[in-house]
Structures are given as C-alpha cells and as structure tokens.
XYZ file of C-alpha atoms in Angstrom:
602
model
C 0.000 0.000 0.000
C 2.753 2.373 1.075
C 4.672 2.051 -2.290
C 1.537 2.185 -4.285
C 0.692 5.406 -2.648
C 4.627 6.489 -2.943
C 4.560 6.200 -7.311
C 1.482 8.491 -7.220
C 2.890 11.499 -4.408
C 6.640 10.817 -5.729
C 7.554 12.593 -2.750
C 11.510 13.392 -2.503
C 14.245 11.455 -0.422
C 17.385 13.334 0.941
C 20.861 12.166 1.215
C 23.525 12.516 3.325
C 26.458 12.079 0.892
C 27.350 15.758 1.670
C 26.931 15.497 5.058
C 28.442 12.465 7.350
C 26.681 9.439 4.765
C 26.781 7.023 7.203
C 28.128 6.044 11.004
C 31.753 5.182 11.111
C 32.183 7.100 7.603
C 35.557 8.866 6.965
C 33.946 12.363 7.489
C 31.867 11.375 10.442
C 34.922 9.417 12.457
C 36.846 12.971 11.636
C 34.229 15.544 13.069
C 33.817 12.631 15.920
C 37.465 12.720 16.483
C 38.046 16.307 16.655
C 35.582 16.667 18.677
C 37.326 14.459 20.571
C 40.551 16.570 20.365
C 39.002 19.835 21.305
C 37.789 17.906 24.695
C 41.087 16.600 25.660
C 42.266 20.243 25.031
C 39.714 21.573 27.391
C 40.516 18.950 29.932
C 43.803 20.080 29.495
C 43.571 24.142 30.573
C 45.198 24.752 33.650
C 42.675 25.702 36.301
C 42.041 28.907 36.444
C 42.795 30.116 32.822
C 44.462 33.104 32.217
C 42.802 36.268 31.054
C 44.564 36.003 27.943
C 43.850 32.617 27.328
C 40.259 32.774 27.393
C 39.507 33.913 23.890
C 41.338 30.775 22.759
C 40.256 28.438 25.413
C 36.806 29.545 24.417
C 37.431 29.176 21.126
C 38.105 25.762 21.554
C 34.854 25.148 22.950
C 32.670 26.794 19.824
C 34.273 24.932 17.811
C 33.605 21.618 19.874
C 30.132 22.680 20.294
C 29.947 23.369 16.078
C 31.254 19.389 15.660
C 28.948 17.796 18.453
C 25.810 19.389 17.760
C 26.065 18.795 13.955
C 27.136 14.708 14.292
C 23.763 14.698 16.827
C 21.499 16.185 14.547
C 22.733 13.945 11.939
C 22.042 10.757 14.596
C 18.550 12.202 14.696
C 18.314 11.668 11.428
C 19.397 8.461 10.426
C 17.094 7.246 13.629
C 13.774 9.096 12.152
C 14.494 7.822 8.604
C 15.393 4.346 9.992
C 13.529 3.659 13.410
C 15.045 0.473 13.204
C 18.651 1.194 12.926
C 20.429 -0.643 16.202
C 23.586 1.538 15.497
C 21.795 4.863 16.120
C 21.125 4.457 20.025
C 24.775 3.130 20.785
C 26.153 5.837 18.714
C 24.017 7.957 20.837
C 25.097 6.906 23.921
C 28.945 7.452 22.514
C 28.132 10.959 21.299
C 26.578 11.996 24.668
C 29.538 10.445 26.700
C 31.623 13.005 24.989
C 29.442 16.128 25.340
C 29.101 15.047 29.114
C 32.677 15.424 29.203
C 32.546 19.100 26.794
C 30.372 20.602 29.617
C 32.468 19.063 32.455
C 36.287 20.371 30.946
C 34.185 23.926 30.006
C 33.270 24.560 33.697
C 36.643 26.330 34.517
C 36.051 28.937 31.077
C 32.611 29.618 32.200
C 32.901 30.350 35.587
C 36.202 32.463 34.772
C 34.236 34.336 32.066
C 31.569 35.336 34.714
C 34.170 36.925 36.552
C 35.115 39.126 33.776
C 34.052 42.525 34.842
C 31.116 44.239 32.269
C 33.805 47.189 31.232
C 36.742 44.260 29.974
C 37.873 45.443 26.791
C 38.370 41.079 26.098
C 34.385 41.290 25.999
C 34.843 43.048 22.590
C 37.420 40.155 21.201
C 35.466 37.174 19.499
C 34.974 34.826 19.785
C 33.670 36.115 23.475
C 32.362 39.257 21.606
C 30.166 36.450 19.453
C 28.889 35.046 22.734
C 27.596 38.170 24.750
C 24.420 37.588 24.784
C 24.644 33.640 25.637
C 27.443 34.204 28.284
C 24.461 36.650 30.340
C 21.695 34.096 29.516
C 24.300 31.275 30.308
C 24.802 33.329 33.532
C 21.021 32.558 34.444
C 20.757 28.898 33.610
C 20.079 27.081 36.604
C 22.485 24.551 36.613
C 24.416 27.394 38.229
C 22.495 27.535 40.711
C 24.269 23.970 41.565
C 27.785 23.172 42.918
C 30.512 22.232 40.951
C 30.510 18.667 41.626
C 26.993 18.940 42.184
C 26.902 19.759 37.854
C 29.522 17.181 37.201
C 27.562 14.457 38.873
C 24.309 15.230 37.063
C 26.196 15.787 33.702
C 27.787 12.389 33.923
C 24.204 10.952 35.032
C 22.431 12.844 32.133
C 24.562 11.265 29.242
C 24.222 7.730 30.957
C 21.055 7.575 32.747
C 18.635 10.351 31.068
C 19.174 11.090 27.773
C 19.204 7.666 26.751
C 15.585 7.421 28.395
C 14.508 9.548 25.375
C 15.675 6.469 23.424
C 13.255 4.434 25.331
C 10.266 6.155 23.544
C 11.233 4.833 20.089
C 11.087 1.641 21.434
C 7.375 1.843 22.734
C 6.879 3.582 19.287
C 7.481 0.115 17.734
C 4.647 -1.443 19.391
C 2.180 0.663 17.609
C 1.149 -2.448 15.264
C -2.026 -2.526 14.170
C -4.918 -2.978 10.945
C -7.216 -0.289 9.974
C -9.868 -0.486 7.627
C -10.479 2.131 5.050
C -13.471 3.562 3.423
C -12.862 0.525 0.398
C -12.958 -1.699 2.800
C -9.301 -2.799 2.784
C -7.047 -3.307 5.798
C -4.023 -0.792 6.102
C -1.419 -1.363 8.396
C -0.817 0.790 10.964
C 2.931 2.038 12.616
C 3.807 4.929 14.089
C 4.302 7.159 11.520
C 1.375 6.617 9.442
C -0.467 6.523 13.041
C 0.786 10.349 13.215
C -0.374 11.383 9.804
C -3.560 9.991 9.778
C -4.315 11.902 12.944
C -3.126 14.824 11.256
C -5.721 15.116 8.660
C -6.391 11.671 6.462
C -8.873 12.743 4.157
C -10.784 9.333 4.702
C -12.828 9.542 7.454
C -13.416 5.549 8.121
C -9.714 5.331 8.058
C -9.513 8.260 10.711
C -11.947 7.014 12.831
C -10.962 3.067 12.639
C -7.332 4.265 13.538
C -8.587 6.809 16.472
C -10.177 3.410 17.678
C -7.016 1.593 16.866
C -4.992 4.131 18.596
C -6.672 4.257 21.955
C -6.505 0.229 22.309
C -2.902 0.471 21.057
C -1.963 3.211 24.096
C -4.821 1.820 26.374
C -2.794 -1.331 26.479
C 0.182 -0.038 26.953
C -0.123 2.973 28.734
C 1.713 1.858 31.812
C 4.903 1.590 29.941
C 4.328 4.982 28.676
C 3.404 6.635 32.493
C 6.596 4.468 33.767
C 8.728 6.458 31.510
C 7.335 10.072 32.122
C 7.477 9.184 35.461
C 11.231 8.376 34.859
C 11.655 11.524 33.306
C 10.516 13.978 35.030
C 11.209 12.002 38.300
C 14.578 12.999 37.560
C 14.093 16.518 36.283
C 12.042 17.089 39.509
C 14.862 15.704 41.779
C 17.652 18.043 39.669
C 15.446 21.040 40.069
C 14.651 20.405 43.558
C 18.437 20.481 44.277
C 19.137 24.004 42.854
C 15.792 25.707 44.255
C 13.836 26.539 40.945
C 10.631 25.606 39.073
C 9.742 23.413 36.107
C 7.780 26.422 34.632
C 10.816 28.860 35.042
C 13.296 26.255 33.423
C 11.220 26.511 30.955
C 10.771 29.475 30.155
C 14.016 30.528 30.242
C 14.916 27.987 28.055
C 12.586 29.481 25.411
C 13.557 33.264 26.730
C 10.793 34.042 27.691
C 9.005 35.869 30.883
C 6.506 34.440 32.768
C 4.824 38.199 32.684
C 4.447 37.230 28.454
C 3.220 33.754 28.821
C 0.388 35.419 31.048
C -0.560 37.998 29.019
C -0.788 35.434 25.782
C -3.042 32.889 28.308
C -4.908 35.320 29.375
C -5.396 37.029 26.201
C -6.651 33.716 24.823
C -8.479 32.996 27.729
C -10.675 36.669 27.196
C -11.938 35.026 23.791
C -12.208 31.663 24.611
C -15.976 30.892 23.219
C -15.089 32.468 19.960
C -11.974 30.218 19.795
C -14.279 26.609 20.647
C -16.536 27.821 17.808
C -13.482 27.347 15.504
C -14.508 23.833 16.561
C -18.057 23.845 17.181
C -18.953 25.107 13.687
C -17.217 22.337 11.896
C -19.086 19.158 13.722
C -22.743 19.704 11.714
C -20.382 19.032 8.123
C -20.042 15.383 9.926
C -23.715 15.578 11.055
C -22.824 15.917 14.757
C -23.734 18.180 17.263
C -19.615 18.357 18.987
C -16.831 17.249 16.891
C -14.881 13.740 17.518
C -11.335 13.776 18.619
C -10.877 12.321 15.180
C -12.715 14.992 12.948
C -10.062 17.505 14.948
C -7.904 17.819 11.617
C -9.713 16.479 9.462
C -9.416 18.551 5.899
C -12.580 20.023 4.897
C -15.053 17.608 3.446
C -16.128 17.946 0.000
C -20.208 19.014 -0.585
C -21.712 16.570 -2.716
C -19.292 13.519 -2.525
C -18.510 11.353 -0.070
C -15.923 9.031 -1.700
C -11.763 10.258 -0.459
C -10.026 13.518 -2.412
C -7.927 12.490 -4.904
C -4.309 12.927 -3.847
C -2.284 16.033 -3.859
C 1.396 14.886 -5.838
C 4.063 16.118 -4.321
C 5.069 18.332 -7.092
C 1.683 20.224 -6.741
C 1.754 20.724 -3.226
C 5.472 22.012 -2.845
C 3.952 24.362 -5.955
C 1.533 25.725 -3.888
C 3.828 26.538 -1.636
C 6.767 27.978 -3.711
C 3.702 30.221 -5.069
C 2.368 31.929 -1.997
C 5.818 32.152 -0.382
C 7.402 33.846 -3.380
C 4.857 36.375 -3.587
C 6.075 37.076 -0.166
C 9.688 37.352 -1.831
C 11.467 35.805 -4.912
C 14.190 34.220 -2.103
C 11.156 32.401 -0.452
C 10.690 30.285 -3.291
C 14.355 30.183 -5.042
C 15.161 29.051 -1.285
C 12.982 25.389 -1.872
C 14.126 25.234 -4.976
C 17.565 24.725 -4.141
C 16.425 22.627 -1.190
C 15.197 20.327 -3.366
C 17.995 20.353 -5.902
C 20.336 19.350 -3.309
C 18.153 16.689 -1.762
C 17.476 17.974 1.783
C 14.064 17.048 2.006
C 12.614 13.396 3.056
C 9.125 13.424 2.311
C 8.882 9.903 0.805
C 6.378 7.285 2.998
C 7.949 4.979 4.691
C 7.022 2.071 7.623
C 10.286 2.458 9.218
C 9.984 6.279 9.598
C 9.489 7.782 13.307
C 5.869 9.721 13.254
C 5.978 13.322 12.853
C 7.869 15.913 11.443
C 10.960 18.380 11.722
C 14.025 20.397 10.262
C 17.063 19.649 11.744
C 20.766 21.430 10.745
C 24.442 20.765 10.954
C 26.215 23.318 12.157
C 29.619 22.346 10.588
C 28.299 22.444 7.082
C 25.736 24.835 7.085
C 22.820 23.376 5.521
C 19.660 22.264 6.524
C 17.258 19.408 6.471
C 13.457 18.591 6.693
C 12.092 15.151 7.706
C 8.353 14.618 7.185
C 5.930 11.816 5.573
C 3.930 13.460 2.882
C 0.371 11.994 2.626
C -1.226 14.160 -0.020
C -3.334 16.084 1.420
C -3.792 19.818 2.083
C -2.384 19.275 5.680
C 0.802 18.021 4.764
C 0.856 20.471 2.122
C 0.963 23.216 4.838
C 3.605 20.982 6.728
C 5.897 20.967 3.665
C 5.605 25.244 4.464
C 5.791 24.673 8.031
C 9.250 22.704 7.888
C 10.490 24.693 5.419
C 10.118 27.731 7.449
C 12.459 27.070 9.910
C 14.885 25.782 7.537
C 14.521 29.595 5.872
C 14.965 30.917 8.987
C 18.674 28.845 9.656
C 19.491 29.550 6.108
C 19.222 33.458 6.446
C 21.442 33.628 9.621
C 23.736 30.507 8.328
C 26.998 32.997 8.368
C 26.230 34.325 11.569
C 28.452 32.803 14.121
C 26.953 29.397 15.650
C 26.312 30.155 19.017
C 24.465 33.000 17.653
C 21.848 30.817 15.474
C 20.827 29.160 18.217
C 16.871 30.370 18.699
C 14.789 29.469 21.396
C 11.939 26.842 20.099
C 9.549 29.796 21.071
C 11.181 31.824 18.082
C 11.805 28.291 16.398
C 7.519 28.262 15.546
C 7.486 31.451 14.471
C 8.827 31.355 10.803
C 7.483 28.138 10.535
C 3.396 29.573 11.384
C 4.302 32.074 9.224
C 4.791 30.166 6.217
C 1.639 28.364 7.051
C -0.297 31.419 7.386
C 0.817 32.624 3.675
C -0.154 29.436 2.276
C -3.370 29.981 3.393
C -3.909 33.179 2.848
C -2.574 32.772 -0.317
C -5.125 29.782 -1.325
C -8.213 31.997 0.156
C -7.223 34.730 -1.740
C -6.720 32.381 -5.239
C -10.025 30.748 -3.955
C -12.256 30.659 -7.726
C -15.100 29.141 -5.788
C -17.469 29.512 -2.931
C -16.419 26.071 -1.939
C -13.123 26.931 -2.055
C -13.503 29.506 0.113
C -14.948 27.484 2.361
C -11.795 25.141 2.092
C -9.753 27.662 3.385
C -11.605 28.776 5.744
C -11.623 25.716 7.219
C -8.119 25.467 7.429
C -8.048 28.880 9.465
C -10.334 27.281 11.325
C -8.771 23.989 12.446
C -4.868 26.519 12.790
C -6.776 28.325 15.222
C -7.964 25.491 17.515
C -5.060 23.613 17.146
C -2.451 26.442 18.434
C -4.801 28.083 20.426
C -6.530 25.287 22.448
C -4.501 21.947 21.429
C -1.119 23.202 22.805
C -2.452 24.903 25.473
C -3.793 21.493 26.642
C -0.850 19.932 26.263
C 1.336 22.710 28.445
C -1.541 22.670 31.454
C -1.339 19.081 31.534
C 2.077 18.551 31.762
C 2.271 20.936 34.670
C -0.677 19.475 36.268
C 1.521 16.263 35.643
C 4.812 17.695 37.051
C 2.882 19.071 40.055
C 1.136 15.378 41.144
C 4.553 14.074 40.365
C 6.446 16.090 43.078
C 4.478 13.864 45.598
C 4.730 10.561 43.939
C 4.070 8.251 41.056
C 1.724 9.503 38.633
C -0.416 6.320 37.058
C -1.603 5.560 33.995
C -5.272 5.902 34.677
C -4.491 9.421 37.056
C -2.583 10.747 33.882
C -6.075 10.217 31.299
C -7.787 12.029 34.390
C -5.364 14.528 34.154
C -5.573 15.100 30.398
C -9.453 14.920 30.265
C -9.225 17.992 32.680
C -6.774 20.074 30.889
C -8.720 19.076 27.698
C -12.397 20.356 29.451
C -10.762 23.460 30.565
C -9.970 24.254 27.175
C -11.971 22.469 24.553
C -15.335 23.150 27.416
C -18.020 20.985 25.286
C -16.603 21.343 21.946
C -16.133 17.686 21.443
C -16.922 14.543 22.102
C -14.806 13.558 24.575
C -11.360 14.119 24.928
C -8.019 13.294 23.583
C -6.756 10.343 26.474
C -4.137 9.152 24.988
C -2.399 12.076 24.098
C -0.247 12.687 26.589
C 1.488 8.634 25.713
C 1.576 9.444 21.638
C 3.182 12.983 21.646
C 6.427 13.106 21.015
C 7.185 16.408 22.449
C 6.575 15.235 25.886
C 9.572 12.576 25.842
C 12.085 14.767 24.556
C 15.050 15.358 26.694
C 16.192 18.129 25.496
C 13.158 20.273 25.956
C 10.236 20.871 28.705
C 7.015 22.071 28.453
C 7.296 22.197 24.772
C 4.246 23.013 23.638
C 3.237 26.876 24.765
C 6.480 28.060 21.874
C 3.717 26.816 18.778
C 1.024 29.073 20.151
C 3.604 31.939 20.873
C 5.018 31.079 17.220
C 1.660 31.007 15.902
C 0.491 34.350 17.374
C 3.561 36.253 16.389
C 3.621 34.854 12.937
C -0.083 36.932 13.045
C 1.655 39.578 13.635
C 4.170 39.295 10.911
C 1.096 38.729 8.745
C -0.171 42.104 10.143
C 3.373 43.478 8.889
C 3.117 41.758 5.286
C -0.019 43.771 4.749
C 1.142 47.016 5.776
C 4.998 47.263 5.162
C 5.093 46.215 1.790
C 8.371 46.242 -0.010
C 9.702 46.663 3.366
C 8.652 43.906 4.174
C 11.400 41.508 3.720
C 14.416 43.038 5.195
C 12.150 43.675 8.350
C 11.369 39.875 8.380
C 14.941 38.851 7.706
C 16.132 41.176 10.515
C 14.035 39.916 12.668
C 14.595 36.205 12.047
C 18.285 37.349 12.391
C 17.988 38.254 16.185
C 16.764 35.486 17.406
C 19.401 34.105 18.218
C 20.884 36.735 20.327
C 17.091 37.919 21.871
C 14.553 37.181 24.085
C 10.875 37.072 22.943
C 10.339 39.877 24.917
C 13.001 41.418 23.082
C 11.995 40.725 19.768
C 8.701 42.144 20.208
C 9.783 45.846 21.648
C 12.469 45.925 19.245
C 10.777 44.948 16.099
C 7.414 45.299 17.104
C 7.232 48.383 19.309
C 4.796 46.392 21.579
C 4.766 45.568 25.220
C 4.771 41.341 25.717
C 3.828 41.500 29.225
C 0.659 43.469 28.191
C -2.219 41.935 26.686
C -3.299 44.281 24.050
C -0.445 43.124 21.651
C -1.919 39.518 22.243
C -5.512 40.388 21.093
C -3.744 41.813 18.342
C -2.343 39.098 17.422
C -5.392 37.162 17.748
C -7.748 39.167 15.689
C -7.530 38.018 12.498
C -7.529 34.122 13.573
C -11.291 35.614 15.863
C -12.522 37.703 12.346
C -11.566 34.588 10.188
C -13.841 32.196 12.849
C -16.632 35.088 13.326
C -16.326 34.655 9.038
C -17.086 30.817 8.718
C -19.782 31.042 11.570
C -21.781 33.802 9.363
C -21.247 31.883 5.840
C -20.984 28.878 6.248
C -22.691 27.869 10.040
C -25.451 25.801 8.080
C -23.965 22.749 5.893
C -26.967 22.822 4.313
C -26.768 25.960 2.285
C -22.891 26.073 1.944
C-alpha cells in the first residue's frame, strides 16, 4: 500500500552524501574525532585560565560545540528515517559520553568568564564578543544555581542515565502495530508514523476514525509503559530542580527566553476570547452531522459538498507548488530558497514504515545546511507541513553565516517562521479561492490553525504541569494521567467535542524529549507572532522583507520579549499586543460562523 501510494505522491528522499553518509564514515569518524581533540584540550587548561587565554580556550569550545551538535542532529536523522537502525542508540550513547565530558572540561572557562568585569575590553574580542548575549543568559541557567561537583555528577548521570531514556520512547513507538480499515474496505497497516499522519488530517474519514479506535486500544494497552517512563523523566528533572531551588515552569521558560509576565498575558489574552476560539470547533461538527466534533474529525481537511468518496491525492510536485507560489509572492528568495532545497536533496518526504511519526528540520552546524524530515500523505495538511518545515529551515538559512552560538533560537522563536509560512499558504489559497467552496476550504483550514495552536497546545502545556505538580508527591499512574488530560482538555476544549483526547499525553512526542520541557506553549507563541508578521506583510510592503529577515536574524541573540519591543514596538507583558495578534484568527472564525454555520446551504 505504502509504495503504491509512494509512485502516485513521488515525494523526494534526501541524502547525506554531503553530510556524514553514514556512522563510522571517513567524514563522520573525523568531526567525531576532533571533537574528541578539542575535549582533551579543554581537559587540558590549567585551572584557572588566564585572562589572555580565554579567547582561545573559548574558542576551543565553539568549535567543539559546532562538531557535536552537527554529528547529533545527523544521529537524529538516520534514527527518524530508519527507526530500526540498532547503530543509532549506541552511537548515541557514545556521542553523549563526549558532550558530558565538553560541559564538564568547560566549567573552569565559564565560571572564569563570569568573573570578567562588564567594562573588559576582552568582551569586545570574538569569539567572546560572538557570545555576549549567551554568556548573560548562560549566567542565568540554573544549573548554576548547583555546585561544581553537584553539575559534574548530574552531567555524567544525564549522558548515561537520562538522555538515553529519550531512546526508550522509540522503542514503545514500535509497538504501535495494528490494521485499519479504510473507506474501500481494505485493511491498512498501521505504525507509528502513518499513526501520526492519519491523525493529522487523512482525508478518509473511516480510516480516521478506525485508527482513532485503533490508537486508543494500542496506548490503552500499553499505557503503563508509557506513564513508567514520564514518570522516569521527570522524576529525575524534579529531583535536579529540587536540588538548585527553581521551578519546572521557570526552566522553561528561560529555556525558550521568555518571561513568565508574556506567557500570562498570551493565556490570558486567549483565555478573554475563549468561546469564539471553541466555535473554531463547534462550527465544523454539523459538516459530519454531529452536534460536537470527535477527537478524530479535529484535523480532518474540509469535506467535499456533494461527494462522499476520499479527495484524490495532492502529488508532491503540486503541493510544494503551492507553496513555492504563496511564499514567493512574499519574496522571490522564499521560493528560489525550496528550490535549491530540493535540488540538493534535503528534504525526506517519501512514505515509509520504518519512519518515526511526525515531522521536523534539523541542521548541521559544521556544514551549514539544513534538512526537513516529514511523511507526505497528499493532502492539504501536509501540504501546509511541507511550508511549516520549510520555514524554519529559511529561517537557519538566512542567519547561516552568523556565528553558531548565535543561530541558536529558542523553540519559542523556532515556531514562528514556521506559522508564518503556514499562514501565507493559506492566505494565499483563500485569496486564489475561484469558488465559494473553495472559500470554504480555506476557511476551514483557518479554522482547524486556530484550535489547534490556540486550544490543542495549550492542553498539552496545562497538563504537563498538572503532571509535574502530582509528580512532586509521587508516582503519577496511567489511569491518574487520562484524568489529568481529560481535565486540561475540558478546561480548554469546554463541550466542543466529544470527549477528549486520552491518549495524548502517551503518543506525543514532544513530551519525551530530553532536550526540551514544556514544549508546547512556543507553537502558540510562534503562531500568534507569525499573526503579527502577517499584520506586517499587509502594511509594510516592499519593506517587508528586510524587516522579516532582521528579525529572524535576532533570534538568536534575543529574548521574545526582546523581539517584540524591538521589532514590534509592543509591550509582551501586556495583553493588548496579544488580542492583536489574535484578531484576524477571531474575524476569520466570526467569518465561517456567518457563511458557512449551516452545511446545508454552503
């Protein structure tokens, strides 16, 4: 079935022949070995370095930093094309021995270069010049609020203990094994990452449904193995926190520089509009003759008046046309930028059963290119997702020659290029729309963006604090976690739909990572802001582009809060540039409710 469908999308594959190619590969063993090198050098430094010696010594480090971060993202790679690939997690394991050790032998530089006093003419020397504005964040991280062997332990425990806990969920993954029926009638197969884009907007619905079914028997039987290892994960977080004095919430959000002051004004800004956000979901249950909408029907792409049999397929030349189109009205660079994307293979789009669910853009640093990972279905929604990835590979590519440290954007920054891209497509396809119906097809679209990154992520964030919070006094089960999702979702969702998403909490990726927590809140503050960027498209014209680029070109050396005085002129903690934000996604709901509220007369 999967190669049938893969002759008619002829989706692309990438390659990594200008990259590392393969584990144990000439150029990998190299970047592995230097990497290697710079440690030993680090380990080396006499204790405390000299004044002088810090540009170098730090030096050292960027570069190491450069070589480890690019042979991980390649790991993360070859695991998501190949979920079965043995030599990824042991490679793993290898590569995070050795950045344990980077972090350990860098604890003399860093705690010398926070003695450095503000008016040091060194601070103007790169490569410490390139670092300013990490060195002060770096300054707040609370791992420094830890002793020294107090970080040394929990490094050494992170690369052999934690990390490779993230590992574990790829393993569960594979037991996602199961037939679904579709609307012919036949049985398709069901792994992991066909699990994840059916949810995502399979234009059959018995397929949808029979796999939402599927899905909750698949976690439901399994979903102690799942609470055992979030218990695991952020039983350790919660001990490691607990040790230097702060709160899950405010490692988060400095992680994703942010204030808490922001994230309040965004909730509650959402929060003053809430009933006109659930009837972004309410008005879309009578097209499936229901009265609330089923988990399944979530993101499901508009159904088609008059026919009831699947949409034909979307090739994947067609769809990465649409999106060349809208974006390079936006600027010829938008669109030249895909092009060469695709000429030198950097996109895996191509279906696959051995593919991890999901989708993302990944980088390495030491050759300066990009990649996006995804598993094109041929519909509309992974149209959009084509845009979506793409976006944040843009947004590398157009601070690429900035130094590396200096590229590194918080994941709340990460969404917004990525929503932005999105937001032109659609716009873009309502605005080509020849047809009431199509129209209505974009509307819809708007319709499901706006619950999904106003509501859907929101969820997720209040249940993995409500999570954290019971787990600070104890094992959190199986059964107390669906409790605690079927909360968050009610709070959110009120009586939208029928019933809530239980399972949710075992399936998402994001909640596993180890290298991120409470990821969810960045895609509604990426979302929002790439409203107001929209706002800025309409208004700015031909300035436009070098306002976007400049922005997208600070985020790696600004906070959110930043960002938005700087380029915006707005206050974050406030919520009046919020409700800006959200009034177009409110007009383009209050829009579907008055045209197109009755199925019957659409």
């Amino acid at each position: 079935m999967t190669s049938d469908i893969n002759s008619v999308l002829q989706a692309p594959s990438w390659t990594m022949d200008d990259a590392y190619v393969d584990i144990g590969a000439p150029r990998y063993e190299a970047s592995f070995r230097r990497t290697g090198e710079l440690v030993d050098a680090l380990e080396a430094s006499k204790s405390p370095i000299a004044h002088d010696a810090l540009p170098a010594a730090l030096s050292l480090y960027d570069e190491a930093v450069t070589l480890s971060s690019s042979l991980g993202s390649f790991l993360k790679c070859l695991g998501a094309k190949d979920s079965g690939n043995d030599a990824v997690p042991a490679e793993q394991s290898r590569l995070n021995a050795l950045t344990a050790r980077l972090e350990r032998a860098a604890e003399p530089l860093f705690a010398a270069l926070e003695e450095i006093p503000a008016d040091d003419p060194i601070r103007a020397v790169p490569p410490l010049s390139d670092w300013a504005f990490e060195l002060e964040d770096a300054s707040r991280h609370w791992k420094r609020r830890l002793s020294a062997s107090d970080r040394d332990w929990l490094g050494a425990f992170e690369a052999e203990v934690f990390k490779p806990l993230g590992e574990t969920f790829k393993t569960l993954q594979k037991g996602v094994d199961f037939e679904a029926e579709n609307a012919h009638g036949e049985k398709e197969r069901i792994r992991a990452a066909k699990l994840v884009s059916v949810i995502k907007g399979a234009p059959d619905r018995t397929l949808r449904a029979n796999v939402n079914a599927g899905l909750n028997a698949s976690y439901g039987a399994r979903a102690d193995l799942y609470a055992a290892l979030l218990n695991a994960l952020h039983g350790f977080r919660l001990a490691a926190f607990g040790r230097a004095g702060v709160e899950p919430l405010s490692v988060s959000l400095h992680q994703n520089r942010m204030s808490e002051g922001a994230l309040r004004a965004m909730r509650g800004a959402i929060l003053k509009h809430i009933d006109t956000v659930r009837d972004a979901v309410r008005v879309r249950a009578p097209y499936f003759g229901d009265t609330r909408l089923k988990i399944y029907d979530l993101m499901a792409p508009a159904p088609e008046r008059g026919k009831t049999e699947v949409p034909p397929l979307i090739p994947y030349a067609e769809g990465i046309g649409i999106v060349k189109s809208a974006l390079g009205n936006v600027h010829p660079d938008m669109a030249a930028f895909i092009d060469m994307m695709l000429e030198r293979r950097w996109i895996d789009a191509v279906l696959s059963d051995a593919k991890v669910g999901g989708a993302f853009y990944s980088r390495f640093n030491e050759f300066k290119c990009p990649r996006v990972f995804s598993s094109y279905t041929g519909t509309i929604t992974t149209v959009l997702q084509q845009g979506h990835e793409l976006g944040h590979a843009f947004h590398y590519w157009v601070m690429r020659d900035l130094p590396t440290v200096q590229t590194e954007f918080p994941m709340t920054l990460t969404e917004t290029a990525s929503t932005f891209n999105e937001a032109v497509i659609r716009a873009h396809l309502l605005e080509k729309a020849a047809s009431r119906d199509e129209v209505f097809g974009m509307l819809w679209q708007e319709m499901r963006s706006c619950a999904n990154f106003l509501m859907n992520t929101m969820v997720r964030m209040d249940f993995e604090l409500a999570f954290l919070k019971e787990r600070a006094s104890g094992v959190v089960s199986a059964r107390r976690s669906v409790e605690l999702m079927r909360r968050a979702w009610t709070d959110w969702y009120g009586d939208s739909t029928d019933g809530a998403d239980d399972y949710l909490w075992a399936y998402k990726l994001h909640y596993y990572k180890t290298d991120q927590l409470i990821y969810n809140y960045p895609y509604t503050v990426g979302y929002l802001l790439s409203q107001g960027l929209m706002h800025a498209l309409a208004t700015k014209g031909k300035d436009f582009y070098p306002f976007y680029t400049a922005l997208l070109r600070d985020t790696g050396r600004m906070t959110v809060d930043g960002i938005i005085e700087k380029h915006f002129g707005a206050d974050p903690a406030g919520e009046a540039f919020w409700e800006d934000c959200l009034a177009a996604p409110l007009a383009a709901v209050r829009r579907f409710k008055a045209e197109f509220s009755d199925p019957n007369v659409r």
